[in-house]
């Protein structure tokens, strides 16, 4: 079954002034759609992989489940599809979120000390990711929260990742995510991101991760 572009839960202009309308429209309809088109085209030649959903496809990156001739295109484009589908869901209009739940806040305090410390560490991971990539907050195998970053369209679900987490929050730091508005000022974009985090979705992602599941898309 071919992958399709997911609808957003908000209008393209809803994240203004923190994420501009044009960037959101291009990012969703052009960049994300390209990843979907590329991975669908690649998988057409390997019907035996059709039964893998996008999560299992990402978990198979770097393993012998993915034929060598498909490895790069699946890693880049299957990763791009999962990453963006996840990313859209953790965004919302600036006034539409109430912050982390009591359970998530307790986990944040236990793992990082405070929300401010979490933001400092997350912002550093996003800022120092060389070139294109992502920053992630997620649950580690030991049940605590951790922060990592990945290059290109990798994510912490992939066996090739340096750190393995179940993501509950992610930030795209590819230049196409921010350059029209922020140009080379990536730290400014990262700081603005916190104004449009959909904490209700992050809370749900955390609950899923506690239960041992990857958040649904």
Tab-separated table of C-alpha atoms in Angstrom:
chain	number	residue	atom	x	y	z
A	1	UNK	CA	0.000	0.000	0.000
A	2	UNK	CA	1.502	3.313	-1.094
A	3	UNK	CA	2.255	6.012	1.435
A	4	UNK	CA	0.298	9.268	1.145
A	5	UNK	CA	0.776	12.838	2.299
A	6	UNK	CA	-0.944	13.313	5.672
A	7	UNK	CA	-3.271	16.259	6.137
A	8	UNK	CA	-2.225	18.878	8.655
A	9	UNK	CA	-4.301	19.564	11.754
A	10	UNK	CA	-3.797	23.312	11.250
A	11	UNK	CA	-3.827	25.822	8.395
A	12	UNK	CA	-0.543	26.830	6.799
A	13	UNK	CA	-0.743	30.288	8.335
A	14	UNK	CA	-1.559	29.014	11.847
A	15	UNK	CA	2.033	29.033	13.108
A	16	UNK	CA	2.646	32.693	12.292
A	17	UNK	CA	4.686	34.639	13.267
A	18	UNK	CA	7.019	31.851	14.392
A	19	UNK	CA	6.854	29.735	11.227
A	20	UNK	CA	5.821	31.610	8.104
A	21	UNK	CA	2.981	30.531	5.837
A	22	UNK	CA	5.056	30.119	2.681
A	23	UNK	CA	7.602	27.896	4.394
A	24	UNK	CA	4.866	25.679	5.828
A	25	UNK	CA	3.136	25.298	2.477
A	26	UNK	CA	6.328	24.471	0.579
A	27	UNK	CA	7.628	22.240	3.345
A	28	UNK	CA	4.438	20.173	3.449
A	29	UNK	CA	3.366	20.014	-0.196
A	30	UNK	CA	6.789	19.957	-1.863
A	31	UNK	CA	9.488	18.597	0.443
A	32	UNK	CA	7.386	16.033	2.297
A	33	UNK	CA	5.582	14.946	-0.854
A	34	UNK	CA	8.915	14.365	-2.595
A	35	UNK	CA	10.035	11.946	0.121
A	36	UNK	CA	6.762	10.060	-0.226
A	37	UNK	CA	6.990	9.890	-4.017
A	38	UNK	CA	10.578	8.659	-3.885
A	39	UNK	CA	9.999	5.928	-1.320
A	40	UNK	CA	6.821	4.748	-3.075
A	41	UNK	CA	8.654	4.517	-6.397
A	42	UNK	CA	11.475	2.548	-4.838
A	43	UNK	CA	9.190	0.101	-3.038
A	44	UNK	CA	7.178	-0.646	-6.191
A	45	UNK	CA	10.000	-2.924	-7.293
A	46	UNK	CA	9.990	-4.854	-4.021
A	47	UNK	CA	6.403	-5.973	-3.289
A	48	UNK	CA	7.643	-8.133	-0.423
A	49	UNK	CA	8.235	-4.900	1.527
A	50	UNK	CA	4.704	-3.631	0.941
A	51	UNK	CA	3.495	-5.080	4.218
A	52	UNK	CA	5.923	-2.940	6.218
A	53	UNK	CA	4.355	0.178	7.663
A	54	UNK	CA	6.411	3.340	7.896
A	55	UNK	CA	7.536	2.609	11.475
A	56	UNK	CA	8.734	-0.911	10.652
A	57	UNK	CA	10.393	0.391	7.496
A	58	UNK	CA	12.395	2.876	9.548
A	59	UNK	CA	13.254	0.214	12.118
A	60	UNK	CA	14.601	-1.929	9.273
A	61	UNK	CA	17.059	0.694	8.022
A	62	UNK	CA	20.576	-0.681	8.226
A	63	UNK	CA	19.417	-4.302	8.467
A	64	UNK	CA	19.261	-7.063	5.892
A	65	UNK	CA	15.489	-6.616	5.652
A	66	UNK	CA	16.178	-3.793	3.184
A	67	UNK	CA	17.954	-4.877	-0.033
A	68	UNK	CA	21.261	-3.110	-0.591
A	69	UNK	CA	20.055	-1.432	-3.757
A	70	UNK	CA	17.200	0.124	-1.749
A	71	UNK	CA	19.107	0.982	1.394
A	72	UNK	CA	19.949	4.612	0.680
A	73	UNK	CA	16.630	5.638	-0.859
A	74	UNK	CA	14.657	4.033	1.977
A	75	UNK	CA	16.887	5.563	4.627
A	76	UNK	CA	16.602	9.048	3.164
A	77	UNK	CA	13.020	9.046	1.919
A	78	UNK	CA	11.367	6.590	4.287
A	79	UNK	CA	13.058	8.518	7.056
A	80	UNK	CA	11.883	11.791	5.565
A	81	UNK	CA	8.305	10.569	5.439
A	82	UNK	CA	8.233	9.342	9.043
A	83	UNK	CA	10.091	12.374	10.395
A	84	UNK	CA	7.789	14.893	8.749
A	85	UNK	CA	4.594	12.995	9.568
A	86	UNK	CA	5.725	13.010	13.206
A	87	UNK	CA	6.822	16.659	13.086
A	88	UNK	CA	3.517	18.043	11.808
A	89	UNK	CA	1.661	16.476	14.724
A	90	UNK	CA	3.819	18.139	17.387
A	91	UNK	CA	3.087	21.603	15.968
A	92	UNK	CA	0.091	23.783	16.737
A	93	UNK	CA	-1.019	27.409	16.765
A	94	UNK	CA	0.739	29.476	19.455
A	95	UNK	CA	-2.306	29.699	21.761
A	96	UNK	CA	-3.516	26.105	21.433
A	97	UNK	CA	-1.412	24.171	23.927
A	98	UNK	CA	-1.306	24.004	27.711
A	99	UNK	CA	2.156	22.616	28.298
A	100	UNK	CA	3.409	19.234	29.460
A	101	UNK	CA	1.215	17.008	31.589
A	102	UNK	CA	2.067	16.418	35.244
A	103	UNK	CA	3.470	13.001	34.330
A	104	UNK	CA	5.655	14.353	31.539
A	105	UNK	CA	6.768	17.306	33.658
A	106	UNK	CA	7.868	14.894	36.396
A	107	UNK	CA	9.828	12.846	33.863
A	108	UNK	CA	11.444	16.028	32.490
A	109	UNK	CA	12.439	17.153	35.981
A	110	UNK	CA	13.838	13.711	36.795
A	111	UNK	CA	15.876	13.492	33.600
A	112	UNK	CA	17.005	17.091	33.097
A	113	UNK	CA	16.320	19.020	36.306
A	114	UNK	CA	13.742	21.435	34.903
A	115	UNK	CA	11.911	22.492	31.770
A	116	UNK	CA	14.456	25.268	31.262
A	117	UNK	CA	17.288	22.744	31.429
A	118	UNK	CA	15.469	20.529	28.909
A	119	UNK	CA	15.133	23.447	26.507
A	120	UNK	CA	18.792	24.384	26.928
A	121	UNK	CA	19.959	20.844	26.125
A	122	UNK	CA	17.494	20.391	23.257
A	123	UNK	CA	18.395	23.770	21.751
A	124	UNK	CA	22.089	22.877	21.957
A	125	UNK	CA	21.479	19.566	20.159
A	126	UNK	CA	19.519	21.357	17.432
A	127	UNK	CA	22.016	24.195	17.079
A	128	UNK	CA	25.124	22.018	16.937
A	129	UNK	CA	23.749	19.453	14.461
A	130	UNK	CA	26.162	20.089	11.591
A	131	UNK	CA	24.443	20.618	8.262
A	132	UNK	CA	20.955	19.181	7.858
A	133	UNK	CA	19.200	17.020	10.405
A	134	UNK	CA	16.884	16.772	13.389
A	135	UNK	CA	16.847	17.192	17.163
A	136	UNK	CA	14.837	14.759	19.275
A	137	UNK	CA	13.441	14.312	22.767
A	138	UNK	CA	12.515	10.728	23.488
A	139	UNK	CA	12.387	7.811	25.871
A	140	UNK	CA	15.546	5.772	26.290
A	141	UNK	CA	15.508	1.997	26.753
A	142	UNK	CA	15.919	2.484	30.525
A	143	UNK	CA	12.689	4.519	30.701
A	144	UNK	CA	14.287	7.915	31.240
A	145	UNK	CA	14.111	10.796	28.789
A	146	UNK	CA	17.016	11.674	26.556
A	147	UNK	CA	17.972	14.172	23.850
A	148	UNK	CA	19.831	13.418	20.656
A	149	UNK	CA	20.230	14.666	17.108
A	150	UNK	CA	20.450	12.819	13.813
A	151	UNK	CA	21.856	13.746	10.395
A	152	UNK	CA	19.824	14.182	7.237
A	153	UNK	CA	16.542	12.202	7.512
A	154	UNK	CA	17.755	9.674	10.087
A	155	UNK	CA	15.805	9.252	13.319
A	156	UNK	CA	16.319	7.416	16.626
A	157	UNK	CA	14.118	4.498	15.516
A	158	UNK	CA	16.771	3.440	13.018
A	159	UNK	CA	19.390	0.870	14.027
A	160	UNK	CA	21.995	3.145	12.406
A	161	UNK	CA	21.307	5.950	14.915
A	162	UNK	CA	23.928	6.764	17.534
A	163	UNK	CA	21.275	6.959	20.256
A	164	UNK	CA	18.129	4.845	20.289
A	165	UNK	CA	15.027	6.582	21.598
A	166	UNK	CA	11.287	6.424	21.113
A	167	UNK	CA	10.740	10.010	19.935
A	168	UNK	CA	8.132	12.143	21.660
A	169	UNK	CA	9.222	15.538	20.250
A	170	UNK	CA	11.284	16.428	17.209
A	171	UNK	CA	12.519	19.511	15.382
A	172	UNK	CA	13.523	19.760	11.734
A	173	UNK	CA	16.707	21.819	11.395
A	174	UNK	CA	17.133	21.457	7.638
A	175	UNK	CA	17.490	24.912	6.101
A	176	UNK	CA	14.279	24.415	4.096
A	177	UNK	CA	12.393	24.434	7.427
A	178	UNK	CA	13.385	27.971	8.318
A	179	UNK	CA	15.533	29.778	5.740
A	180	UNK	CA	12.849	31.968	4.141
A	181	UNK	CA	12.150	33.635	7.484
A	182	UNK	CA	15.306	33.180	9.542
A	183	UNK	CA	18.038	32.860	6.872
A	184	UNK	CA	21.191	31.677	8.678
A	185	UNK	CA	19.796	32.405	12.164
A	186	UNK	CA	19.088	28.804	13.141
A	187	UNK	CA	19.183	29.517	16.921
A	188	UNK	CA	16.408	32.097	16.458
A	189	UNK	CA	14.247	29.526	14.674
A	190	UNK	CA	14.924	26.967	17.401
A	191	UNK	CA	13.906	29.420	20.113
A	192	UNK	CA	10.720	30.277	18.200
A	193	UNK	CA	9.820	26.587	17.914
A	194	UNK	CA	8.846	26.370	21.586
A	195	UNK	CA	5.960	28.769	20.925
A	196	UNK	CA	4.268	26.291	18.561
A	197	UNK	CA	4.841	22.967	20.323
A	198	UNK	CA	1.668	20.904	20.608
A	199	UNK	CA	2.168	19.676	24.145
A	200	UNK	CA	-1.064	17.703	24.098
A	201	UNK	CA	0.411	15.593	21.298
A	202	UNK	CA	3.761	15.346	23.073
A	203	UNK	CA	1.916	14.179	26.207
A	204	UNK	CA	0.176	11.494	24.131
A	205	UNK	CA	3.508	10.498	22.586
A	206	UNK	CA	5.000	10.186	26.066
A	207	UNK	CA	2.124	7.987	27.216
A	208	UNK	CA	2.633	5.746	24.183
A	209	UNK	CA	6.374	5.522	24.850
A	210	UNK	CA	5.774	4.605	28.507
A	211	UNK	CA	3.607	1.766	27.223
A	212	UNK	CA	6.407	0.593	24.932
A	213	UNK	CA	4.838	1.857	21.703
A	214	UNK	CA	6.050	4.209	18.999
A	215	UNK	CA	3.612	7.149	18.824
A	216	UNK	CA	1.014	6.770	16.100
A	217	UNK	CA	1.066	9.088	13.101
